[in-house]
XYZ file of C-alpha atoms in Angstrom:
776
model
C -31.395 10.897 12.587
C -30.983 8.616 15.624
C -29.914 5.803 13.288
C -27.296 8.059 11.705
C -25.975 9.156 15.104
C -25.716 5.503 16.186
C -23.819 4.667 13.006
C -21.514 7.617 13.624
C -20.831 6.497 17.199
C -20.195 2.895 16.146
C -17.828 4.008 13.398
C -15.900 6.302 15.750
C -15.606 3.620 18.430
C -14.301 1.079 15.939
C -11.714 3.508 14.605
C -10.650 4.642 18.096
C -10.189 1.042 19.221
C -8.098 0.356 16.128
C -6.062 3.534 16.472
C -5.225 3.046 20.139
C -2.161 0.956 19.404
C -1.315 2.972 16.284
C -1.099 6.236 18.236
C 1.151 4.733 20.872
C 3.350 3.239 18.141
C 3.481 6.617 16.390
C 4.645 8.211 19.645
C 7.563 5.741 19.660
C 8.284 6.226 15.933
C 6.775 9.552 14.789
C 8.494 9.252 11.397
C 6.198 6.343 10.466
C 4.162 7.817 7.573
C 1.683 4.935 7.378
C 0.549 5.402 10.959
C 0.444 9.166 10.491
C -1.871 8.703 7.487
C -4.162 6.393 9.483
C -4.512 8.943 12.298
C -5.011 11.745 9.767
C -7.804 9.859 7.992
C -9.547 9.331 11.331
C -9.637 13.000 12.326
C -10.472 13.997 8.745
C -13.480 11.655 8.772
C -14.610 12.972 12.157
C -14.404 16.553 10.881
C -16.406 15.726 7.780
C -19.194 13.942 9.653
C -19.506 16.616 12.334
C -20.534 19.103 9.657
C -24.071 17.759 9.470
C -24.476 16.337 13.008
C -24.082 19.733 14.732
C -21.282 18.581 17.048
C -19.194 21.756 17.444
C -16.778 20.410 20.077
C -15.875 17.369 18.028
C -15.566 19.511 14.910
C -13.231 22.012 16.596
C -11.025 19.288 18.065
C -10.766 17.271 14.866
C -10.154 20.382 12.747
C -7.296 21.499 15.002
C -5.766 18.021 14.952
C -6.149 17.861 11.182
C -4.330 21.194 10.814
C -1.369 19.899 12.802
C -1.261 16.514 11.074
C -1.578 18.102 7.633
C 1.418 20.275 8.466
C 3.415 17.189 9.423
C 2.389 15.386 6.218
C 3.529 18.339 4.123
C 6.830 18.638 5.972
C 6.045 22.021 7.521
C 6.134 20.650 11.070
C 8.205 17.999 12.778
C 6.466 15.159 14.581
C 8.331 15.568 17.866
C 7.309 14.188 21.243
C 5.391 17.317 22.241
C 3.282 17.290 19.095
C 2.523 13.570 19.371
C 1.476 14.040 23.005
C -0.838 16.869 22.018
C -2.431 14.730 19.282
C -2.877 11.914 21.802
C -4.709 14.321 24.084
C -7.014 15.383 21.240
C -7.810 11.785 20.280
C -8.498 10.912 23.916
C -10.898 13.840 24.247
C -12.671 12.787 21.046
C -13.050 9.314 22.550
C -14.539 10.807 25.726
C -16.962 12.954 23.744
C -18.114 9.987 21.632
C -18.636 7.986 24.815
C -20.622 10.859 26.334
C -22.660 11.176 23.141
C -23.596 7.497 23.405
C -24.407 7.444 27.135
C -25.779 10.967 27.543
C -23.395 11.767 30.411
C -21.657 15.115 30.888
C -17.895 15.461 30.911
C -16.176 17.060 33.897
C -14.478 19.612 31.651
C -16.429 21.574 29.039
C -13.419 23.622 27.910
C -11.357 22.163 25.053
C -9.308 25.294 24.392
C -6.285 24.152 26.458
C -6.039 21.018 24.333
C -6.263 22.989 21.092
C -3.772 25.584 22.343
C -1.373 22.835 23.400
C -1.663 21.338 19.917
C -0.994 24.683 18.263
C 1.984 25.431 20.501
C 3.183 21.804 20.362
C 3.562 21.784 24.155
C 2.420 18.907 26.382
C -0.461 19.471 28.771
C 0.648 19.852 32.369
C -2.741 19.277 33.976
C -3.154 15.692 32.771
C -5.721 16.657 30.093
C -4.732 13.607 28.058
C -7.490 11.719 29.866
C -7.981 8.013 29.336
C -7.627 6.362 25.988
C -10.463 4.349 24.488
C -8.574 1.182 25.344
C -8.645 2.155 29.035
C -12.431 1.786 29.133
C -11.972 -1.936 28.602
C -14.630 -2.009 25.891
C -14.658 -4.160 22.791
C -16.336 -2.620 19.761
C -19.557 -4.454 18.985
C -20.273 -4.865 15.284
C -24.000 -4.931 14.634
C -26.304 -4.920 11.642
C -30.118 -4.761 11.305
C -31.755 -7.666 9.494
C -35.345 -8.063 8.306
C -37.244 -10.798 10.158
C -38.269 -12.549 6.932
C -34.608 -13.007 6.051
C -33.903 -14.563 9.450
C -36.931 -16.854 8.963
C -35.560 -17.850 5.578
C -32.213 -18.705 7.127
C -33.793 -20.820 9.841
C -35.945 -22.630 7.283
C -32.852 -23.331 5.243
C -31.045 -24.746 8.251
C -33.966 -27.061 8.947
C -34.022 -28.286 5.367
C -30.281 -28.850 5.510
C -30.568 -31.025 8.616
C -33.421 -33.051 7.145
C -31.573 -33.581 3.890
C -28.470 -34.664 5.777
C -30.439 -37.154 7.816
C -32.094 -38.544 4.716
C -28.758 -38.891 2.974
C -27.357 -40.781 5.959
C -30.359 -43.120 6.003
C -30.244 -43.824 2.270
C -26.535 -44.544 2.430
C -27.141 -47.073 5.194
C -30.118 -48.780 3.567
C -29.348 -48.721 -0.102
C -26.409 -48.737 -2.465
C -28.409 -47.476 -5.449
C -26.379 -44.718 -7.051
C -29.384 -42.902 -8.540
C -31.121 -42.482 -5.198
C -27.958 -41.260 -3.502
C -27.320 -38.814 -6.324
C -30.816 -37.379 -6.015
C -30.410 -36.767 -2.290
C -26.983 -35.280 -2.892
C -28.462 -32.828 -5.386
C -31.001 -31.808 -2.771
C -28.252 -31.239 -0.204
C -26.263 -29.198 -2.734
C -29.260 -27.015 -3.595
C -30.012 -26.408 0.071
C -26.416 -25.485 0.826
C -26.390 -23.063 -2.120
C -29.563 -21.450 -0.814
C -28.083 -21.128 2.655
C -24.904 -19.622 1.293
C -26.907 -16.998 -0.574
C -29.020 -16.200 2.461
C -26.086 -15.898 4.835
C -24.236 -13.725 2.342
C -27.224 -11.428 2.183
C -27.078 -10.915 5.954
C -24.000 -8.798 5.294
C -25.727 -6.782 2.600
C -27.357 -3.394 3.092
C -29.236 -1.098 0.783
C -26.959 1.659 -0.397
C -29.631 4.033 0.890
C -27.730 3.864 4.188
C -24.809 5.486 2.382
C -26.887 8.051 0.498
C -29.300 9.117 3.267
C -26.997 11.769 4.845
C -26.359 13.443 1.481
C -29.446 15.706 1.230
C -28.742 17.354 4.595
C -25.042 17.553 3.843
C -25.598 19.212 0.453
C -28.123 21.631 1.908
C -25.777 22.759 4.659
C -22.765 23.015 2.377
C -24.688 24.999 -0.214
C -25.833 27.460 2.459
C -22.318 27.758 3.853
C -20.778 28.485 0.442
C -23.585 30.722 -0.790
C -24.414 28.452 -3.729
C -27.566 26.883 -5.122
C -27.331 23.112 -5.550
C -29.951 20.586 -6.618
C -29.231 16.983 -5.598
C -30.457 13.955 -7.549
C -30.083 10.473 -6.017
C -30.806 7.234 -7.834
C -30.122 3.552 -7.181
C -30.722 3.525 -3.434
C -32.168 0.018 -3.671
C -28.819 -1.467 -4.788
C -27.391 -3.765 -2.117
C -23.770 -3.723 -1.046
C -21.697 -5.437 1.622
C -21.877 -3.549 4.924
C -18.096 -3.360 5.174
C -17.935 -1.926 1.666
C -20.459 0.762 2.596
C -18.345 1.812 5.571
C -15.204 1.957 3.432
C -16.955 4.046 0.767
C -18.554 6.511 3.191
C -15.433 8.635 3.671
C -14.470 8.816 -0.038
C -18.046 9.748 -0.973
C -18.023 12.511 1.632
C -14.778 13.881 0.174
C -16.130 13.849 -3.362
C -19.437 15.561 -2.527
C -17.745 18.272 -0.483
C -15.162 18.904 -3.202
C -17.894 19.057 -5.866
C -19.753 21.784 -4.001
C -16.735 23.718 -2.737
C -14.545 23.501 -5.850
C -16.698 22.488 -8.759
C -20.133 24.135 -8.714
C -19.987 27.885 -9.254
C -21.978 30.602 -7.529
C -25.233 31.641 -9.183
C -23.784 34.825 -10.708
C -20.857 32.936 -12.270
C -23.169 30.263 -13.676
C -25.571 32.766 -15.209
C -22.658 34.645 -16.776
C -21.537 31.351 -18.340
C -25.062 30.646 -19.680
C -25.860 27.971 -17.069
C -28.873 27.675 -14.741
C -28.374 29.520 -11.473
C -28.664 26.288 -9.498
C -25.941 23.715 -9.940
C -26.775 20.040 -10.314
C -25.174 17.213 -8.347
C -26.204 13.679 -9.265
C -25.305 10.568 -7.258
C -26.371 7.192 -8.570
C -25.530 3.530 -8.022
C -26.000 0.505 -10.244
C -24.860 -3.073 -10.432
C -22.645 -4.237 -13.294
C -21.842 -7.933 -13.023
C -20.122 -8.522 -9.702
C -19.275 -4.829 -9.313
C -21.167 -1.840 -7.973
C -20.686 1.427 -9.852
C -21.264 4.673 -7.963
C -21.203 7.817 -10.085
C -20.987 11.364 -8.750
C -21.557 14.008 -11.438
C -21.693 17.785 -11.236
C -22.196 20.452 -13.904
C -19.668 22.866 -12.462
C -16.504 24.418 -13.815
C -14.665 21.111 -14.231
C -11.040 20.372 -13.422
C -8.430 22.775 -14.774
C -5.798 20.317 -15.970
C -3.327 23.058 -16.903
C -3.580 24.555 -13.404
C -2.875 21.138 -11.922
C 0.162 20.777 -14.154
C 1.515 24.150 -13.035
C 1.057 23.221 -9.373
C 2.620 19.810 -9.941
C 5.688 21.382 -11.525
C 5.976 23.986 -8.775
C 5.787 21.326 -6.051
C 8.308 19.025 -7.747
C 5.804 16.233 -8.412
C 6.097 16.617 -12.186
C 9.031 17.352 -14.467
C 8.393 20.314 -16.779
C 9.407 18.463 -19.945
C 7.209 15.512 -19.089
C 4.241 17.846 -18.672
C 4.440 18.697 -22.363
C 3.616 15.076 -23.265
C 0.620 14.649 -20.952
C -2.781 13.983 -22.471
C -5.903 15.711 -21.181
C -6.865 12.627 -19.173
C -3.401 12.422 -17.620
C -3.541 16.071 -16.615
C -6.914 15.500 -14.983
C -5.591 12.430 -13.143
C -3.068 14.655 -11.339
C -5.942 15.502 -8.974
C -5.138 12.195 -7.232
C -1.562 13.234 -6.403
C -1.067 14.028 -2.685
C -1.007 17.734 -2.027
C -2.367 18.833 -5.421
C -5.650 20.685 -5.671
C -7.295 23.403 -7.731
C -8.566 25.076 -4.550
C -7.467 28.701 -4.242
C -7.578 28.667 -0.436
C -7.952 26.332 2.529
C -11.461 26.169 3.971
C -13.204 24.146 6.669
C -15.066 22.311 3.906
C -12.175 21.167 1.727
C -9.221 22.589 -0.127
C -6.333 20.970 1.738
C -5.289 19.061 -1.349
C -5.599 15.753 0.504
C -9.144 14.702 -0.316
C -8.692 12.960 -3.629
C -5.586 11.001 -2.671
C -7.522 9.753 0.369
C -10.385 8.787 -1.947
C -8.122 6.723 -4.170
C -6.298 5.123 -1.227
C -9.545 3.988 0.419
C -11.086 2.664 -2.774
C -7.947 0.814 -3.867
C -7.659 -0.720 -0.388
C -10.860 -2.674 -1.023
C -9.920 -3.702 -4.554
C -11.794 -0.916 -6.323
C -10.928 1.640 -8.998
C -11.603 5.379 -9.290
C -12.183 6.884 -12.742
C -12.403 10.628 -13.392
C -13.713 12.393 -16.478
C -13.858 16.165 -16.767
C -14.655 18.756 -19.395
C -13.703 22.337 -18.560
C -16.801 24.436 -18.081
C -19.127 21.405 -18.156
C -18.365 19.495 -14.967
C -16.807 16.351 -13.517
C -17.895 12.716 -13.451
C -16.241 10.467 -10.846
C -16.949 6.735 -10.957
C -16.205 4.387 -8.078
C -15.998 0.735 -9.164
C -16.029 -1.575 -6.146
C -16.668 -5.307 -5.663
C -20.126 -6.184 -4.393
C -18.820 -7.983 -1.315
C -15.582 -8.537 0.500
C -16.380 -12.145 1.410
C -17.195 -13.719 -1.964
C -14.777 -12.941 -4.767
C -14.139 -14.368 -8.237
C -10.789 -16.115 -8.261
C -8.550 -18.338 -10.379
C -7.233 -21.539 -8.826
C -3.670 -22.531 -9.686
C -1.091 -25.013 -8.426
C 2.611 -24.739 -7.654
C 4.909 -27.155 -5.879
C 2.128 -29.707 -5.531
C -0.312 -27.397 -3.688
C -3.327 -25.405 -4.855
C -3.763 -21.671 -4.416
C -6.242 -18.995 -5.475
C -5.552 -15.609 -7.086
C -8.111 -12.744 -7.103
C -9.431 -12.429 -10.643
C -9.420 -8.637 -10.364
C -5.602 -8.691 -10.260
C -5.197 -10.901 -13.354
C -4.487 -9.187 -16.654
C -3.563 -12.143 -18.880
C -2.571 -15.838 -18.857
C 0.055 -17.143 -21.309
C 2.063 -20.337 -21.765
C 5.665 -19.981 -20.624
C 6.898 -21.691 -23.796
C 4.623 -19.807 -26.149
C 5.924 -18.266 -29.352
C 5.399 -14.728 -28.096
C 7.134 -15.356 -24.756
C 10.859 -15.191 -24.000
C 12.326 -15.809 -20.531
C 15.812 -14.768 -19.494
C 17.717 -14.616 -16.242
C 19.967 -11.688 -15.376
C 21.984 -12.008 -12.170
C 19.458 -14.429 -10.713
C 16.516 -12.165 -11.577
C 13.896 -13.411 -14.030
C 12.620 -11.257 -16.875
C 9.726 -12.281 -19.125
C 9.296 -10.639 -22.522
C 5.714 -11.059 -23.731
C 5.026 -9.681 -27.215
C 7.876 -7.209 -26.749
C 6.809 -6.153 -23.250
C 9.400 -6.808 -20.535
C 8.077 -7.552 -17.038
C 9.629 -8.997 -13.859
C 9.206 -12.775 -13.516
C 8.432 -14.424 -10.174
C 8.235 -18.179 -9.572
C 5.433 -18.969 -7.124
C 7.124 -22.193 -6.033
C 10.351 -20.331 -5.253
C 8.591 -17.616 -3.262
C 6.657 -20.175 -1.216
C 9.686 -22.395 -0.734
C 8.037 -25.328 -2.526
C 9.821 -27.926 -4.627
C 9.647 -27.048 -8.304
C 8.075 -29.824 -10.392
C 10.187 -31.016 -13.271
C 8.992 -31.491 -16.854
C 5.947 -29.272 -16.284
C 4.965 -26.729 -18.907
C 4.432 -23.722 -16.714
C 1.968 -20.921 -17.304
C 2.599 -17.243 -16.716
C -0.094 -15.146 -15.081
C 0.321 -11.417 -15.633
C -0.721 -9.797 -12.373
C -1.604 -6.158 -12.016
C -2.124 -5.187 -8.368
C -4.415 -2.198 -8.002
C -2.596 1.000 -8.861
C 0.676 -0.774 -9.651
C 2.637 -2.085 -12.599
C 2.484 -5.615 -14.047
C 4.625 -8.641 -13.233
C 4.493 -12.283 -14.342
C 3.869 -15.123 -11.892
C 5.010 -18.595 -12.990
C 2.766 -21.483 -11.841
C 2.763 -25.192 -12.587
C -0.862 -25.352 -13.716
C -3.957 -23.178 -14.133
C -7.281 -24.702 -13.096
C -10.742 -23.145 -12.866
C -12.371 -19.780 -12.328
C -14.527 -19.989 -9.206
C -16.576 -17.855 -6.852
C -14.845 -18.328 -3.498
C -15.965 -17.552 0.050
C -12.905 -15.968 1.633
C -12.155 -15.895 5.359
C -9.151 -14.503 7.244
C -6.369 -17.009 7.752
C -4.652 -17.567 11.095
C -2.460 -14.678 12.351
C 0.685 -16.732 11.787
C -0.247 -17.287 8.120
C -1.311 -13.679 7.511
C 1.932 -12.440 9.111
C 3.874 -13.976 6.221
C 2.615 -11.156 4.013
C 1.917 -13.541 1.121
C -1.758 -14.341 1.626
C -5.046 -12.419 1.670
C -7.160 -15.131 3.302
C -8.237 -18.736 3.089
C -11.090 -20.607 1.401
C -12.286 -24.138 0.709
C -12.114 -25.812 -2.670
C -14.941 -27.954 -4.025
C -13.270 -31.068 -2.602
C -13.262 -29.551 0.893
C -9.508 -28.970 1.029
C -8.314 -25.578 2.311
C -6.876 -23.209 -0.285
C -4.897 -20.060 0.480
C -5.768 -16.859 -1.395
C -2.563 -15.210 -2.623
C -1.866 -11.510 -2.141
C -0.299 -10.278 -5.433
C 1.501 -7.229 -3.933
C 2.823 -9.369 -1.081
C 4.148 -12.010 -3.493
C 5.979 -9.316 -5.470
C 7.457 -7.741 -2.332
C 8.676 -11.105 -1.036
C 10.401 -11.793 -4.356
C 12.126 -8.419 -4.274
C 10.095 -6.982 -7.157
C 9.455 -3.258 -6.772
C 6.197 -2.312 -8.485
C 5.842 1.202 -9.827
C 2.496 2.767 -10.655
C 1.043 1.587 -13.935
C 1.641 4.597 -16.130
C 4.131 4.602 -18.976
C 5.008 8.240 -18.444
C 5.249 7.595 -14.706
C 7.729 4.805 -15.387
C 9.815 7.161 -17.484
C 9.647 9.767 -14.749
C 10.700 7.182 -12.153
C 13.662 6.195 -14.290
C 14.576 9.870 -14.550
C 13.993 10.626 -10.883
C 17.635 10.330 -9.827
C 18.650 12.954 -12.406
C 15.730 14.722 -14.056
C 16.234 16.343 -17.404
C 17.338 19.911 -17.042
C 18.713 19.303 -13.523
C 22.288 20.553 -12.965
C 24.362 17.520 -11.991
C 27.900 16.618 -11.037
C 29.710 14.376 -13.505
C 32.426 12.470 -11.664
C 34.528 9.328 -11.866
C 33.916 6.622 -9.250
C 36.596 4.675 -7.378
C 36.040 1.883 -9.914
C 36.677 4.231 -12.850
C 33.097 4.584 -14.135
C 31.615 7.972 -14.983
C 28.512 8.735 -12.888
C 25.993 11.496 -12.225
C 24.501 12.959 -9.040
C 22.220 16.027 -8.821
C 24.003 19.050 -7.377
C 21.071 19.735 -5.062
C 21.851 16.523 -3.133
C 25.560 17.335 -2.670
C 26.237 19.384 0.435
C 29.989 19.704 -0.125
C 33.185 17.909 -1.203
C 35.751 17.003 1.453
C 39.093 15.207 1.778
C 39.324 12.522 4.470
C 42.304 10.592 5.829
C 42.548 6.805 5.673
C 42.582 6.464 9.500
C 39.169 8.188 9.691
C 37.560 5.275 7.822
C 36.603 2.200 9.823
C 34.671 -1.007 9.217
C 32.065 -1.303 11.980
C 28.830 -3.228 12.135
C 29.643 -4.768 8.770
C 29.657 -1.355 7.032
C 32.204 1.332 6.262
C 31.877 4.572 8.211
C 33.915 7.755 8.022
C 34.475 10.346 10.746
C 33.947 13.855 9.370
C 34.324 16.542 12.007
C 32.026 15.581 14.863
C 29.872 13.282 12.708
C 30.188 9.613 11.720
C 28.680 8.996 8.296
C 28.014 5.794 6.323
C 30.508 5.526 3.477
C 29.429 4.285 0.045
C 31.252 3.956 -3.259
C 34.323 2.213 -1.774
C 33.203 -1.418 -1.627
C 33.394 -3.324 1.656
C 37.120 -2.849 2.439
C 38.602 0.300 4.027
C 40.886 2.112 1.542
C 44.622 2.178 2.232
C 44.970 5.863 1.428
C 42.904 8.965 2.004
C 40.186 9.882 -0.480
C 37.704 12.555 -1.497
C 34.048 12.203 -0.561
C 30.789 13.741 -1.698
C 28.729 14.627 1.352
C 25.172 13.752 0.282
C 22.010 14.815 2.085
C 18.289 14.129 1.767
C 17.403 17.072 3.965
C 17.873 15.258 7.274
C 20.243 12.280 6.948
C 23.719 12.341 5.384
C 25.852 9.801 3.500
C 29.480 10.054 2.387
C 30.221 8.825 -1.144
C 33.837 8.162 -2.107
C 34.956 9.152 -5.629
C 38.109 9.501 -7.695
C 37.768 12.868 -9.480
C 35.336 15.538 -10.609
C 34.883 15.664 -14.381
C 32.381 18.465 -14.983
C 29.043 20.042 -14.075
C 26.435 19.181 -16.707
C 22.726 19.491 -17.393
C 21.703 16.134 -18.902
C 18.895 16.142 -21.449
C 19.305 12.748 -23.157
C 16.997 9.765 -22.749
C 17.499 7.693 -19.599
C 17.609 3.893 -19.935
C 16.591 2.274 -16.601
C 18.394 -0.833 -15.328
C 16.451 -4.069 -14.803
C 17.060 -4.497 -11.072
C 17.173 -2.034 -8.162
C 20.622 -1.122 -6.897
C 23.174 1.660 -6.620
C 22.830 2.462 -10.344
C 19.368 3.645 -11.378
C 19.903 4.012 -15.115
C 22.247 4.929 -17.945
C 22.267 8.057 -20.116
C 24.536 9.702 -22.676
C 26.820 12.671 -21.978
C 28.746 13.829 -25.071
C 28.173 10.453 -26.691
C 29.567 8.487 -23.718
C 27.507 6.213 -21.460
C 27.193 7.563 -17.913
C 25.691 5.778 -14.904
C 23.046 7.534 -12.781
C 23.405 6.948 -9.042
C 20.120 6.040 -7.313
C 19.932 8.357 -4.310
C 16.678 6.777 -3.124
C 18.297 3.345 -3.020
C 21.340 4.672 -1.140
C 19.375 6.472 1.554
C 16.789 3.679 1.832
C 19.546 1.176 2.623
C 20.747 3.276 5.550
C 17.288 4.395 6.656
C 16.600 0.705 7.310
C 19.836 0.384 9.340
C 18.908 -2.123 12.079
C 21.263 -0.442 14.523
C 18.818 2.473 14.678
C 15.857 0.545 16.046
C 14.680 -2.879 17.009
C 16.542 -6.131 17.609
C 18.810 -7.193 14.772
C 18.886 -10.820 13.593
C 22.306 -12.461 13.436
C 23.867 -14.395 10.537
C 26.909 -16.648 11.015
C 29.442 -16.754 8.134
C 32.573 -18.951 7.930
C 36.095 -17.591 8.394
C 38.473 -16.924 5.516
C 36.102 -17.095 2.540
C 36.824 -14.047 0.309
C 33.646 -14.527 -1.735
C 31.460 -14.474 1.342
C 33.372 -11.519 2.783
C 33.300 -9.315 -0.295
C 30.195 -10.337 -2.229
C 27.772 -12.124 0.070
C 28.206 -10.130 3.261
C 26.859 -6.814 1.865
C 23.706 -8.596 0.696
C 23.226 -10.230 4.089
C 23.732 -6.929 5.893
C 21.413 -5.076 3.533
C 18.750 -7.648 4.472
C 19.010 -6.429 8.078
C 21.398 -8.990 9.588
C 24.438 -8.492 11.812
C 27.229 -10.710 10.508
C 29.386 -12.671 12.989
C 32.089 -15.343 12.708
C 32.617 -18.498 14.762
C 33.795 -17.705 18.263
C 32.578 -14.116 18.150
C 29.875 -12.867 20.566
C 26.440 -13.930 19.354
C 27.721 -16.719 17.084
C 26.230 -19.515 19.185
C 22.799 -17.829 19.146
C 22.768 -16.846 15.463
C 19.412 -16.972 13.720
C 20.846 -18.425 10.532
C 24.182 -19.780 9.294
C 25.371 -19.764 5.676
C 27.854 -22.375 4.465
C 29.188 -23.506 1.106
C 27.768 -26.725 -0.281
C 29.808 -29.649 1.006
C 31.189 -27.763 4.001
C 30.393 -28.834 7.550
C 27.616 -27.055 9.374
C 28.456 -25.163 12.577
C 28.660 -27.305 15.676
C 26.278 -25.050 17.589
C 22.556 -25.702 17.620
C 21.557 -23.157 14.968
C 18.105 -24.065 13.688
C 18.402 -22.751 10.135
C 21.305 -23.541 7.815
C 21.460 -22.098 4.287
C 23.732 -23.953 1.889
C 25.050 -22.213 -1.212
C 26.181 -24.087 -4.329
C 28.339 -22.879 -7.195
C 26.470 -24.876 -9.869
C 23.331 -23.304 -11.315
C 21.350 -26.552 -11.351
C 20.691 -28.479 -8.110
C 22.330 -31.884 -7.669
C 18.955 -33.605 -7.416
C 15.419 -33.345 -6.121
C 16.586 -33.479 -2.507
C 19.158 -30.739 -3.019
C 17.752 -27.783 -1.065
C 20.803 -25.584 -1.573
C 20.595 -22.151 -3.212
C 22.672 -21.016 -6.161
C 25.165 -18.510 -4.834
C 24.041 -15.870 -7.381
C 20.277 -16.448 -7.045
C 19.701 -13.138 -5.291
C 15.902 -13.435 -5.067
C 16.036 -16.901 -3.489
C 18.750 -15.857 -1.056
C 16.915 -12.718 0.041
C 13.693 -14.723 0.320
C 15.381 -17.276 2.587
C 16.965 -14.551 4.703
C 13.620 -12.768 4.912
C 11.925 -15.947 6.107
C 14.582 -16.372 8.803
C 14.185 -12.779 9.935
C 10.379 -13.065 10.084
C 10.696 -16.299 12.001
C 12.676 -14.528 14.697
C 10.155 -11.709 14.916
């Protein structure tokens, strides 16, 4: 038990040290969902572990904090300053209690009720009960691991052999030029290095027993608390797994076991009535399959009620009713992973918040793993966690682009095809690449373009279909595909990792450094938005702007096109005068009453006459959308055809046989949610005077990328972060470090032509993104 307590303390200290900055950042930006989720997972883990360590104070504090954070996640509470301060106080007290648990000291205050009451009332503590954060102790978390002495002896022996072999190789090279003798010594060095690599890798490995050992006590306590009889079977405790992997799996495994007992296994009377043994069975086993570890958790309980999940999904708006009719049994069961969905009838201290399974999937996918679920009503549930054996050695594919070599995790690769193959067709639409492979259309990304490398000419490129975990597929174009290798991966420098394109660095066989690519980061940099890999999910995403059966407003835009918007997003229709519309900060705004709203639907130039606007709302923010006339109120039920690139129009459908555009509300609000004027320092882009194309077409793209546009002579022009000029025009006289040249011809003038085609949106946004990151 002492070992388990020490592991618990070490885990808490590591998480507290990591969360210190996250909590402060959340206080400054409480709307940040990612930081909220990180804090929530911390208190949820603390609550789960306290259940079998008999730590009532920690359990009460973490449970109260979890209640408040769960309410914020579900939208029932607002993360205001008072609530954030109360959560900070709870986290600080948890840190103090963990410190006291480690040192054996007694805290000055034994009463936590004021902290919990302050959290419930969302009022800040007046007596300074926030205490000191973990960072204030000035400690650095120490990462330790126990190693058997024979393994350390083996490592030291290997080091000695390595030194001797090196010395012998040096002597032979000096004394003899015989190739055979040198080759023999080299083979000895290679064998010794391989042995050392294996031994050092094993220092990170632990028996999975360390993960399974708390389960018997946990199951016993949970069974007693729920009034159930549960028999636990554990197998595969001798399987070894990377220590970091064990720590990442601990929380998901805890969720699954608690859910199995609380939700799945029935009480003895229910089981006997169903013809089952009075005692339920929970089996946890681990086994190695190639370079993966499979952990299975099986119970013989009531199983997952897929139809109940569907009903809850429809009621909560996660699932469209018509789509539910096409779901298979497996797809219904998979809804258990949706945030907020659960078959639990009530919230308990054990589980039932509807957050457990989405946390399980998030944690497993974060380490490159997969979660599979299989359920039969009345017979039970089998959950399988498939995780890589280690985080440091991964199978990878080496490729080259722009004259440099890179590595791609093999787990993200679905297929490799020749770009000029018979089953492959490549087309470019508005500067965006689309690859059609055996009738399947996927976004196309050029690795050389993303990395800013010079594209090699007369090279038959290969396309690598990448499937990041939990996401859709896209094609990555590379100059050449080399070998599959087992690579030892290390973190790259902070400056390299900050680019968001790489997952680490490694060494090739020739000793040259190779960067490991991050497939989701490459897609994000190229402007490719990856949806979850589910055909029905893709259809639902395409329908999200206007779901079938949703009453919608059919109207005519200022450009004369017929468009649709859901009535639920329209607050009201108003008439506004021309003098209430102004161009400020590079965007149109309209004054409506006492509010100034962003104005969309009118281009980039203020209209000469008054117009009618749709006042759109997402529940908190508002946007004005100019339109010409209302046509009708309709309930669309035709198929929706999504467009190929994200933008103001999400898709096209038919209304009375006529094509109608669907406005993408998410895209509209996202553009203004990222308005740089709301937070942070805004980078500046210098554009030339009197160029209509740059004013009307380029400027909106630049501003949507987060830049403030200025002209020569205006404030901030001399200190602009980037300047954009037409090819052949003179660069600004000021000392601006980065100049982007745009050409009208599609093809560059030559190899040294580093200009960008004026309609190559991906390349332009990539260059602007690089400039913005450089400033940060």
